[in-house]
PDB file of C-alpha atoms in Angstrom:
ATOM      1  CA  MET A   8       0.000   0.000   0.000  1.00  0.00           C
ATOM      2  CA  ARG A   9       1.150   3.510  -0.808  1.00  0.00           C
ATOM      3  CA  ARG A  10      -0.843   5.017   2.041  1.00  0.00           C
ATOM      4  CA  ASP A  11      -2.511   4.031   5.287  1.00  0.00           C
ATOM      5  CA  HIS A  12      -6.264   3.636   4.715  1.00  0.00           C
ATOM      6  CA  ARG A  13      -7.126   2.936   8.347  1.00  0.00           C
ATOM      7  CA  PRO A  14      -9.484   5.351  10.110  1.00  0.00           C
ATOM      8  CA  TYR A  15      -7.856   7.131  13.040  1.00  0.00           C
ATOM      9  CA  TRP A  16      -9.925   5.302  15.663  1.00  0.00           C
ATOM     10  CA  LEU A  17      -8.900   1.910  14.247  1.00  0.00           C
ATOM     11  CA  LYS A  18      -5.210   2.752  14.414  1.00  0.00           C
ATOM     12  CA  LYS A  19      -5.645   3.924  18.020  1.00  0.00           C
ATOM     13  CA  LEU A  20      -7.366   0.638  18.859  1.00  0.00           C
ATOM     14  CA  GLN A  21      -4.578  -1.374  17.217  1.00  0.00           C
ATOM     15  CA  LEU A  22      -1.930   0.607  19.103  1.00  0.00           C
ATOM     16  CA  ARG A  23      -3.700  -0.150  22.390  1.00  0.00           C
ATOM     17  CA  TRP A  24      -3.780  -3.836  21.529  1.00  0.00           C
ATOM     18  CA  ARG A  25      -0.070  -3.788  20.627  1.00  0.00           C
ATOM     19  CA  ARG A  26       0.895  -2.087  23.878  1.00  0.00           C
ATOM     20  CA  TRP A  27      -1.247  -4.498  25.890  1.00  0.00           C
ATOM     21  CA  ARG A  28       0.538  -7.457  24.253  1.00  0.00           C
ATOM     22  CA  THR A  29       3.881  -5.817  24.948  1.00  0.00           C
ATOM     23  CA  ARG A  30       3.062  -5.223  28.606  1.00  0.00           C
ATOM     24  CA  TYR A  31       1.652  -8.652  29.404  1.00  0.00           C
ATOM     25  CA  PHE A  32       3.512 -11.008  27.070  1.00  0.00           C
ATOM     26  CA  LEU A  33       6.886  -9.466  26.156  1.00  0.00           C
ATOM     27  CA  VAL A  34       7.919  -7.300  29.121  1.00  0.00           C
ATOM     28  CA  PRO A  35       7.809 -10.233  31.619  1.00  0.00           C
ATOM     29  CA  GLN A  36      10.440 -12.045  29.534  1.00  0.00           C
ATOM     30  CA  PHE A  37      13.040  -9.368  30.376  1.00  0.00           C
ATOM     31  CA  ASP A  38      14.772  -9.573  33.741  1.00  0.00           C
ATOM     32  CA  ALA A  39      14.410  -5.793  33.890  1.00  0.00           C
ATOM     33  CA  ILE A  40      13.105  -3.161  31.486  1.00  0.00           C
ATOM     34  CA  GLY A  41      12.615   0.586  31.832  1.00  0.00           C
ATOM     35  CA  ARG A  42       9.828   2.994  30.983  1.00  0.00           C
ATOM     36  CA  GLU A  43       7.634   2.968  27.891  1.00  0.00           C
ATOM     37  CA  PRO A  44       9.077   0.329  25.564  1.00  0.00           C
ATOM     38  CA  GLU A  45       7.696   0.679  22.032  1.00  0.00           C
ATOM     39  CA  VAL A  46       7.451  -2.565  20.064  1.00  0.00           C
ATOM     40  CA  MET A  47       6.204  -2.788  16.482  1.00  0.00           C
ATOM     41  CA  ASP A  48       5.117  -6.442  16.722  1.00  0.00           C
ATOM     42  CA  PRO A  49       5.568  -8.028  20.172  1.00  0.00           C
ATOM     43  CA  GLY A  50       5.044 -11.544  18.835  1.00  0.00           C
ATOM     44  CA  SER A  51       8.137 -11.295  16.635  1.00  0.00           C
ATOM     45  CA  VAL A  52      10.573 -10.414  19.441  1.00  0.00           C
ATOM     46  CA  GLN A  53      12.176 -13.600  20.745  1.00  0.00           C
ATOM     47  CA  LEU A  54      14.087 -13.815  24.030  1.00  0.00           C
ATOM     48  CA  PHE A  55      15.988 -16.925  25.066  1.00  0.00           C
ATOM     49  CA  GLY A  56      17.814 -17.267  28.378  1.00  0.00           C
ATOM     50  CA  THR A  57      18.124 -15.100  31.465  1.00  0.00           C
ATOM     51  CA  ASN A  58      19.850 -11.832  32.462  1.00  0.00           C
ATOM     52  CA  ILE A  59      18.460  -9.796  29.560  1.00  0.00           C
ATOM     53  CA  CYS A  60      17.900  -6.216  30.715  1.00  0.00           C
ATOM     54  CA  ALA A  61      16.949  -2.986  28.942  1.00  0.00           C
ATOM     55  CA  GLY A  62      16.596   0.655  29.920  1.00  0.00           C
ATOM     56  CA  ASP A  63      14.008   3.352  29.249  1.00  0.00           C
ATOM     57  CA  PHE A  64      12.312   3.942  25.879  1.00  0.00           C
ATOM     58  CA  LEU A  65      13.516   0.791  24.137  1.00  0.00           C
ATOM     59  CA  HIS A  66      12.290   0.803  20.526  1.00  0.00           C
ATOM     60  CA  LEU A  67      11.988  -2.566  18.765  1.00  0.00           C
ATOM     61  CA  ILE A  68      10.956  -2.453  15.098  1.00  0.00           C
ATOM     62  CA  SER A  69      10.218  -6.147  14.785  1.00  0.00           C
ATOM     63  CA  THR A  70       8.267  -7.762  11.935  1.00  0.00           C
ATOM     64  CA  PRO A  71       6.754 -11.253  11.664  1.00  0.00           C
ATOM     65  CA  ASP A  72       8.962 -12.126   8.668  1.00  0.00           C
ATOM     66  CA  ASN A  73      12.198 -10.868  10.282  1.00  0.00           C
ATOM     67  CA  CYS A  74      12.295 -11.445  14.041  1.00  0.00           C
ATOM     68  CA  ILE A  75      14.513  -9.756  16.608  1.00  0.00           C
ATOM     69  CA  ARG A  76      16.359 -12.330  18.756  1.00  0.00           C
ATOM     70  CA  LEU A  77      18.089 -11.666  22.079  1.00  0.00           C
ATOM     71  CA  THR A  78      19.805 -14.790  23.404  1.00  0.00           C
ATOM     72  CA  THR A  79      21.985 -15.691  26.390  1.00  0.00           C
ATOM     73  CA  PHE A  80      23.682 -19.092  26.698  1.00  0.00           C
ATOM     74  CA  GLY A  81      25.122 -19.701  30.155  1.00  0.00           C
ATOM     75  CA  HIS A  82      27.751 -22.481  29.987  1.00  0.00           C
ATOM     76  CA  ARG A  83      29.346 -24.397  32.865  1.00  0.00           C
ATOM     77  CA  GLY A  84      27.579 -22.322  35.489  1.00  0.00           C
ATOM     78  CA  LYS A  85      28.285 -18.958  33.822  1.00  0.00           C
ATOM     79  CA  GLN A  86      25.636 -16.254  33.963  1.00  0.00           C
ATOM     80  CA  ALA A  87      25.643 -14.791  30.461  1.00  0.00           C
ATOM     81  CA  ARG A  88      23.996 -11.387  30.172  1.00  0.00           C
ATOM     82  CA  ILE A  89      22.786  -8.775  27.692  1.00  0.00           C
ATOM     83  CA  SER A  90      22.536  -5.236  29.040  1.00  0.00           C
ATOM     84  CA  ILE A  91      20.806  -2.593  26.875  1.00  0.00           C
ATOM     85  CA  GLY A  92      20.826   1.092  27.813  1.00  0.00           C
ATOM     86  CA  ASP A  93      18.228   3.853  27.399  1.00  0.00           C
ATOM     87  CA  TYR A  94      16.813   5.125  24.065  1.00  0.00           C
ATOM     88  CA  VAL A  95      18.103   2.147  22.052  1.00  0.00           C
ATOM     89  CA  LEU A  96      16.664   1.382  18.603  1.00  0.00           C
ATOM     90  CA  ILE A  97      16.727  -2.201  17.272  1.00  0.00           C
ATOM     91  CA  SER A  98      15.527  -2.958  13.728  1.00  0.00           C
ATOM     92  CA  PRO A  99      14.126  -6.133  12.108  1.00  0.00           C
ATOM     93  CA  GLY A 100      16.339  -9.197  11.957  1.00  0.00           C
ATOM     94  CA  VAL A 101      18.844  -8.059  14.584  1.00  0.00           C
ATOM     95  CA  ARG A 102      20.416 -10.911  16.569  1.00  0.00           C
ATOM     96  CA  ILE A 103      22.309 -10.352  19.823  1.00  0.00           C
ATOM     97  CA  SER A 104      23.818 -13.557  21.228  1.00  0.00           C
ATOM     98  CA  ALA A 105      25.831 -13.662  24.460  1.00  0.00           C
ATOM     99  CA  GLU A 106      27.720 -16.493  26.107  1.00  0.00           C
ATOM    100  CA  GLU A 107      29.389 -14.125  28.572  1.00  0.00           C
ATOM    101  CA  SER A 108      28.517 -10.434  28.323  1.00  0.00           C
ATOM    102  CA  ILE A 109      27.246  -7.922  25.759  1.00  0.00           C
ATOM    103  CA  SER A 110      26.833  -4.356  27.017  1.00  0.00           C
ATOM    104  CA  ILE A 111      25.026  -1.755  24.892  1.00  0.00           C
ATOM    105  CA  GLY A 112      25.136   1.916  25.848  1.00  0.00           C
ATOM    106  CA  ASN A 113      22.495   4.634  25.689  1.00  0.00           C
ATOM    107  CA  GLY A 114      21.198   5.829  22.337  1.00  0.00           C
ATOM    108  CA  CYS A 115      22.653   2.993  20.263  1.00  0.00           C
ATOM    109  CA  MET A 116      21.018   2.142  16.935  1.00  0.00           C
ATOM    110  CA  PHE A 117      20.991  -1.200  15.130  1.00  0.00           C
ATOM    111  CA  ALA A 118      19.961  -1.346  11.479  1.00  0.00           C
ATOM    112  CA  ALA A 119      18.261  -4.418  10.030  1.00  0.00           C
ATOM    113  CA  ASN A 120      19.972  -7.822  10.228  1.00  0.00           C
ATOM    114  CA  ALA A 121      22.925  -6.703  12.340  1.00  0.00           C
ATOM    115  CA  TYR A 122      24.561  -9.451  14.424  1.00  0.00           C
ATOM    116  CA  ILE A 123      26.371  -8.982  17.743  1.00  0.00           C
ATOM    117  CA  THR A 124      28.144 -11.941  19.367  1.00  0.00           C
ATOM    118  CA  ASP A 125      30.692 -12.400  22.145  1.00  0.00           C
ATOM    119  CA  SER A 126      31.698 -15.943  21.159  1.00  0.00           C
ATOM    120  CA  ASP A 127      32.971 -18.038  18.246  1.00  0.00           C
ATOM    121  CA  TRP A 128      30.661 -20.773  19.621  1.00  0.00           C
ATOM    122  CA  HIS A 129      32.991 -23.552  18.396  1.00  0.00           C
ATOM    123  CA  GLY A 130      36.755 -23.994  18.330  1.00  0.00           C
ATOM    124  CA  ILE A 131      38.686 -24.242  15.060  1.00  0.00           C
ATOM    125  CA  TYR A 132      40.278 -27.604  15.883  1.00  0.00           C
ATOM    126  CA  ASN A 133      37.632 -29.139  18.119  1.00  0.00           C
ATOM    127  CA  ARG A 134      34.261 -28.450  16.584  1.00  0.00           C
ATOM    128  CA  THR A 135      32.348 -30.804  18.832  1.00  0.00           C
ATOM    129  CA  ARG A 136      32.714 -28.599  21.931  1.00  0.00           C
ATOM    130  CA  PRO A 137      30.801 -25.305  21.968  1.00  0.00           C
ATOM    131  CA  PHE A 138      31.641 -22.037  23.730  1.00  0.00           C
ATOM    132  CA  ARG A 139      35.401 -22.334  23.248  1.00  0.00           C
ATOM    133  CA  CYS A 140      36.377 -18.732  22.485  1.00  0.00           C
ATOM    134  CA  THR A 141      34.457 -16.030  24.353  1.00  0.00           C
ATOM    135  CA  ARG A 142      35.245 -12.402  25.210  1.00  0.00           C
ATOM    136  CA  PRO A 143      32.840  -9.608  26.240  1.00  0.00           C
ATOM    137  CA  VAL A 144      31.513  -7.039  23.767  1.00  0.00           C
ATOM    138  CA  VAL A 145      30.965  -3.384  24.730  1.00  0.00           C
ATOM    139  CA  LEU A 146      29.150  -0.781  22.639  1.00  0.00           C
ATOM    140  CA  GLU A 147      29.487   2.655  24.221  1.00  0.00           C
ATOM    141  CA  ASP A 148      26.850   5.418  23.998  1.00  0.00           C
ATOM    142  CA  ASN A 149      25.381   6.433  20.623  1.00  0.00           C
ATOM    143  CA  VAL A 150      27.015   3.697  18.544  1.00  0.00           C
ATOM    144  CA  TRP A 151      25.317   3.060  15.180  1.00  0.00           C
ATOM    145  CA  ILE A 152      25.565  -0.418  13.655  1.00  0.00           C
ATOM    146  CA  GLY A 153      24.740  -0.497   9.929  1.00  0.00           C
ATOM    147  CA  ASP A 154      22.597  -2.895   7.937  1.00  0.00           C
ATOM    148  CA  GLY A 155      23.879  -6.471   7.993  1.00  0.00           C
ATOM    149  CA  ALA A 156      27.007  -5.618   9.983  1.00  0.00           C
ATOM    150  CA  THR A 157      28.616  -8.121  12.370  1.00  0.00           C
ATOM    151  CA  VAL A 158      30.387  -7.287  15.632  1.00  0.00           C
ATOM    152  CA  CYS A 159      32.580 -10.147  16.847  1.00  0.00           C
ATOM    153  CA  LYS A 160      33.807 -11.271  20.269  1.00  0.00           C
ATOM    154  CA  GLY A 161      36.057  -9.085  22.396  1.00  0.00           C
ATOM    155  CA  VAL A 162      35.250  -5.851  20.549  1.00  0.00           C
ATOM    156  CA  THR A 163      34.713  -2.461  22.195  1.00  0.00           C
ATOM    157  CA  ILE A 164      33.231   0.295  20.016  1.00  0.00           C
ATOM    158  CA  GLY A 165      33.752   3.837  21.284  1.00  0.00           C
ATOM    159  CA  GLU A 166      30.966   6.385  21.691  1.00  0.00           C
ATOM    160  CA  ASN A 167      29.348   7.977  18.633  1.00  0.00           C
ATOM    161  CA  SER A 168      31.113   5.655  16.189  1.00  0.00           C
ATOM    162  CA  VAL A 169      29.378   4.207  13.121  1.00  0.00           C
ATOM    163  CA  VAL A 170      29.842   0.740  11.610  1.00  0.00           C
ATOM    164  CA  GLY A 171      29.093   0.692   7.875  1.00  0.00           C
ATOM    165  CA  ALA A 172      26.594  -1.689   6.298  1.00  0.00           C
ATOM    166  CA  GLY A 173      27.864  -5.214   5.796  1.00  0.00           C
ATOM    167  CA  SER A 174      31.032  -4.650   7.809  1.00  0.00           C
ATOM    168  CA  VAL A 175      32.688  -7.253  10.034  1.00  0.00           C
ATOM    169  CA  VAL A 176      34.221  -5.749  13.183  1.00  0.00           C
ATOM    170  CA  THR A 177      36.960  -7.932  14.651  1.00  0.00           C
ATOM    171  CA  ARG A 178      38.986  -5.311  16.572  1.00  0.00           C
ATOM    172  CA  ASP A 179      38.272  -2.398  18.899  1.00  0.00           C
ATOM    173  CA  VAL A 180      36.904   0.772  17.295  1.00  0.00           C
ATOM    174  CA  PRO A 181      37.857   4.169  18.789  1.00  0.00           C
ATOM    175  CA  ALA A 182      35.296   6.836  19.589  1.00  0.00           C
ATOM    176  CA  ASN A 183      34.040   9.265  16.928  1.00  0.00           C
ATOM    177  CA  VAL A 184      34.932   7.371  13.756  1.00  0.00           C
ATOM    178  CA  VAL A 185      33.212   5.608  10.876  1.00  0.00           C
ATOM    179  CA  VAL A 186      34.474   2.114  10.060  1.00  0.00           C
ATOM    180  CA  ALA A 187      33.625  -0.122   7.129  1.00  0.00           C
ATOM    181  CA  GLY A 188      34.800  -3.246   5.337  1.00  0.00           C
ATOM    182  CA  ASN A 189      35.795  -6.800   6.196  1.00  0.00           C
ATOM    183  CA  PRO A 190      37.673  -6.548   8.445  1.00  0.00           C
ATOM    184  CA  ALA A 191      36.361  -3.091   9.346  1.00  0.00           C
ATOM    185  CA  LYS A 192      38.807  -0.192   9.161  1.00  0.00           C
ATOM    186  CA  VAL A 193      38.522   3.527   9.928  1.00  0.00           C
ATOM    187  CA  ILE A 194      37.416   5.435   6.819  1.00  0.00           C
ATOM    188  CA  LYS A 195      36.308   8.724   8.372  1.00  0.00           C
ATOM    189  CA  GLU A 196      36.536  10.718  11.581  1.00  0.00           C
ATOM    190  CA  ILE A 197      33.564  12.352  13.297  1.00  0.00           C
ATOM    191  CA  ASN A 198      34.170  15.847  14.664  1.00  0.00           C
ATOM    192  CA  PRO A 199      33.612  15.507  18.449  1.00  0.00           C
ATOM    193  CA  ARG A 200      33.267  19.299  18.778  1.00  0.00           C
ATOM    194  CA  ARG A 201      30.151  19.452  16.634  1.00  0.00           C
ATOM    195  CA  ARG A 202      26.828  19.224  18.427  1.00  0.00           C
ATOM    196  CA  MET A 203      25.380  15.729  18.046  1.00  0.00           C
ATOM    197  CA  ILE A 204      21.639  15.199  18.390  1.00  0.00           C
ATOM    198  CA  THR A 205      21.082  11.701  19.719  1.00  0.00           C
ATOM    199  CA  ARG A 206      17.959   9.603  20.252  1.00  0.00           C
ATOM    200  CA  GLU A 207      17.719  10.948  23.784  1.00  0.00           C
ATOM    201  CA  ALA A 208      16.446  14.224  22.309  1.00  0.00           C
ATOM    202  CA  LEU A 209      13.306  12.432  21.068  1.00  0.00           C
ATOM    203  CA  PHE A 210      12.331  11.605  24.643  1.00  0.00           C
ATOM    204  CA  SER A 211      13.414  14.701  26.564  1.00  0.00           C
ATOM    205  CA  ASP A 212       9.686  15.497  26.737  1.00  0.00           C
ATOM    206  CA  ALA A 213       8.007  12.122  26.265  1.00  0.00           C
ATOM    207  CA  ALA A 214       4.496  13.482  26.752  1.00  0.00           C
ATOM    208  CA  ARG A 215       5.066  16.104  24.059  1.00  0.00           C
ATOM    209  CA  GLN A 216       6.446  13.447  21.720  1.00  0.00           C
ATOM    210  CA  ARG A 217       3.323  11.308  22.178  1.00  0.00           C
ATOM    211  CA  TYR A 218       1.095  14.331  21.554  1.00  0.00           C
ATOM    212  CA  ASN A 219       2.943  15.213  18.350  1.00  0.00           C
ATOM    213  CA  MET A 220       2.754  11.645  17.031  1.00  0.00           C
ATOM    214  CA  ASP A 221      -0.985  11.490  17.775  1.00  0.00           C
ATOM    215  CA  ALA A 222      -1.571  14.829  16.025  1.00  0.00           C
ATOM    216  CA  LEU A 223       0.351  13.536  12.994  1.00  0.00           C
ATOM    217  CA  ASP A 224      -1.828  10.402  12.881  1.00  0.00           C
ATOM    218  CA  GLN A 225      -4.978  12.508  13.010  1.00  0.00           C
ATOM    219  CA  MET A 226      -3.758  14.626  10.099  1.00  0.00           C
ATOM    220  CA  LEU A 227      -2.585  11.725   7.906  1.00  0.00           C
ATOM    221  CA  LEU A 228      -5.654   9.549   8.520  1.00  0.00           C
ATOM    222  CA  GLU A 229      -8.252  12.313   8.261  1.00  0.00           C
ATOM    223  CA  GLY A 230     -11.164  11.314   6.052  1.00  0.00           C
ATOM    224  CA  ASN A 231     -10.420   7.582   6.139  1.00  0.00           C
ATOM    225  CA  SER A 232     -13.347   5.252   6.762  1.00  0.00           C
ATOM    226  CA  ILE A 233     -13.703   1.633   7.798  1.00  0.00           C
ATOM    227  CA  PHE A 234     -15.316   0.877   4.433  1.00  0.00           C
ATOM    228  CA  GLY A 235     -12.417   2.415   2.535  1.00  0.00           C
ATOM    229  CA  TRP A 236      -9.920   0.442   4.615  1.00  0.00           C
ATOM    230  CA  VAL A 237     -11.742  -2.873   4.042  1.00  0.00           C
ATOM    231  CA  ARG A 238     -12.044  -2.103   0.316  1.00  0.00           C
ATOM    232  CA  SER A 239      -8.285  -1.388   0.095  1.00  0.00           C
ATOM    233  CA  ARG A 240      -7.532  -4.722   1.725  1.00  0.00           C
ATOM    234  CA  LEU A 241      -9.911  -6.802  -0.386  1.00  0.00           C
ATOM    235  CA  MET A 242      -9.933  -4.931  -3.697  1.00  0.00           C
ATOM    236  CA  PRO A 243      -6.913  -2.604  -3.954  1.00  0.00           C
ATOM    237  CA  ARG A 244      -6.888  -0.034  -6.719  1.00  0.00           C
ATOM    238  CA  ARG A 245      -4.122   1.718  -8.558  1.00  0.00           C
ATOM    239  CA  GLY A 246      -2.806   4.435  -6.263  1.00  0.00           C
ATOM    240  CA  ASP A 247      -3.730   2.668  -3.012  1.00  0.00           C
TER     241      ASP A 247
END
């Protein structure tokens, strides 16, 4: 569809249903989670294991055909953990898998199909024994991981840095740089003296943000009817 044919009241009803599912079916799966998580499709967020925690205003853009997966595998009595900060955005298909520890700072963004892992999961010479090579991963505040990028075990990425699409990060990344390639290398520096507007700015006045989004929905969906929405679903026309 080229436009949303839903009447405003129907979208509001669907949003209520989505938030109810998030509150009663997804939130209890986290060991801890902060204020006002926003989840596109709660049924397509999959959590496996314990010690998975997230901060305030977590935003999960999950879709049924491309799930988000957060997984901890404790081995030999270890307590693997995933720690996610405030204002973090996670897109469809992102996988975060920890055997020891993955720490994600405030304001980080993950584009679709990114993969973060702290383990090789199997040794090179003995492939029958899992969890052989494990080192913690740390993403500092405001890190941006591009589409399809992979962050490997033992990596620390400094604040504000960007990992280009499709890159494979095997070594530490300093703060305020852009890296790309396989293996990823620095291709550009970010000026730390320039003012950077991070995702935190979206939620500095959460009530105002909600009001603005609701006003936008009312404007975009004005004039839509339930009959027009049903017709667009059953008998779409050119331009729908």
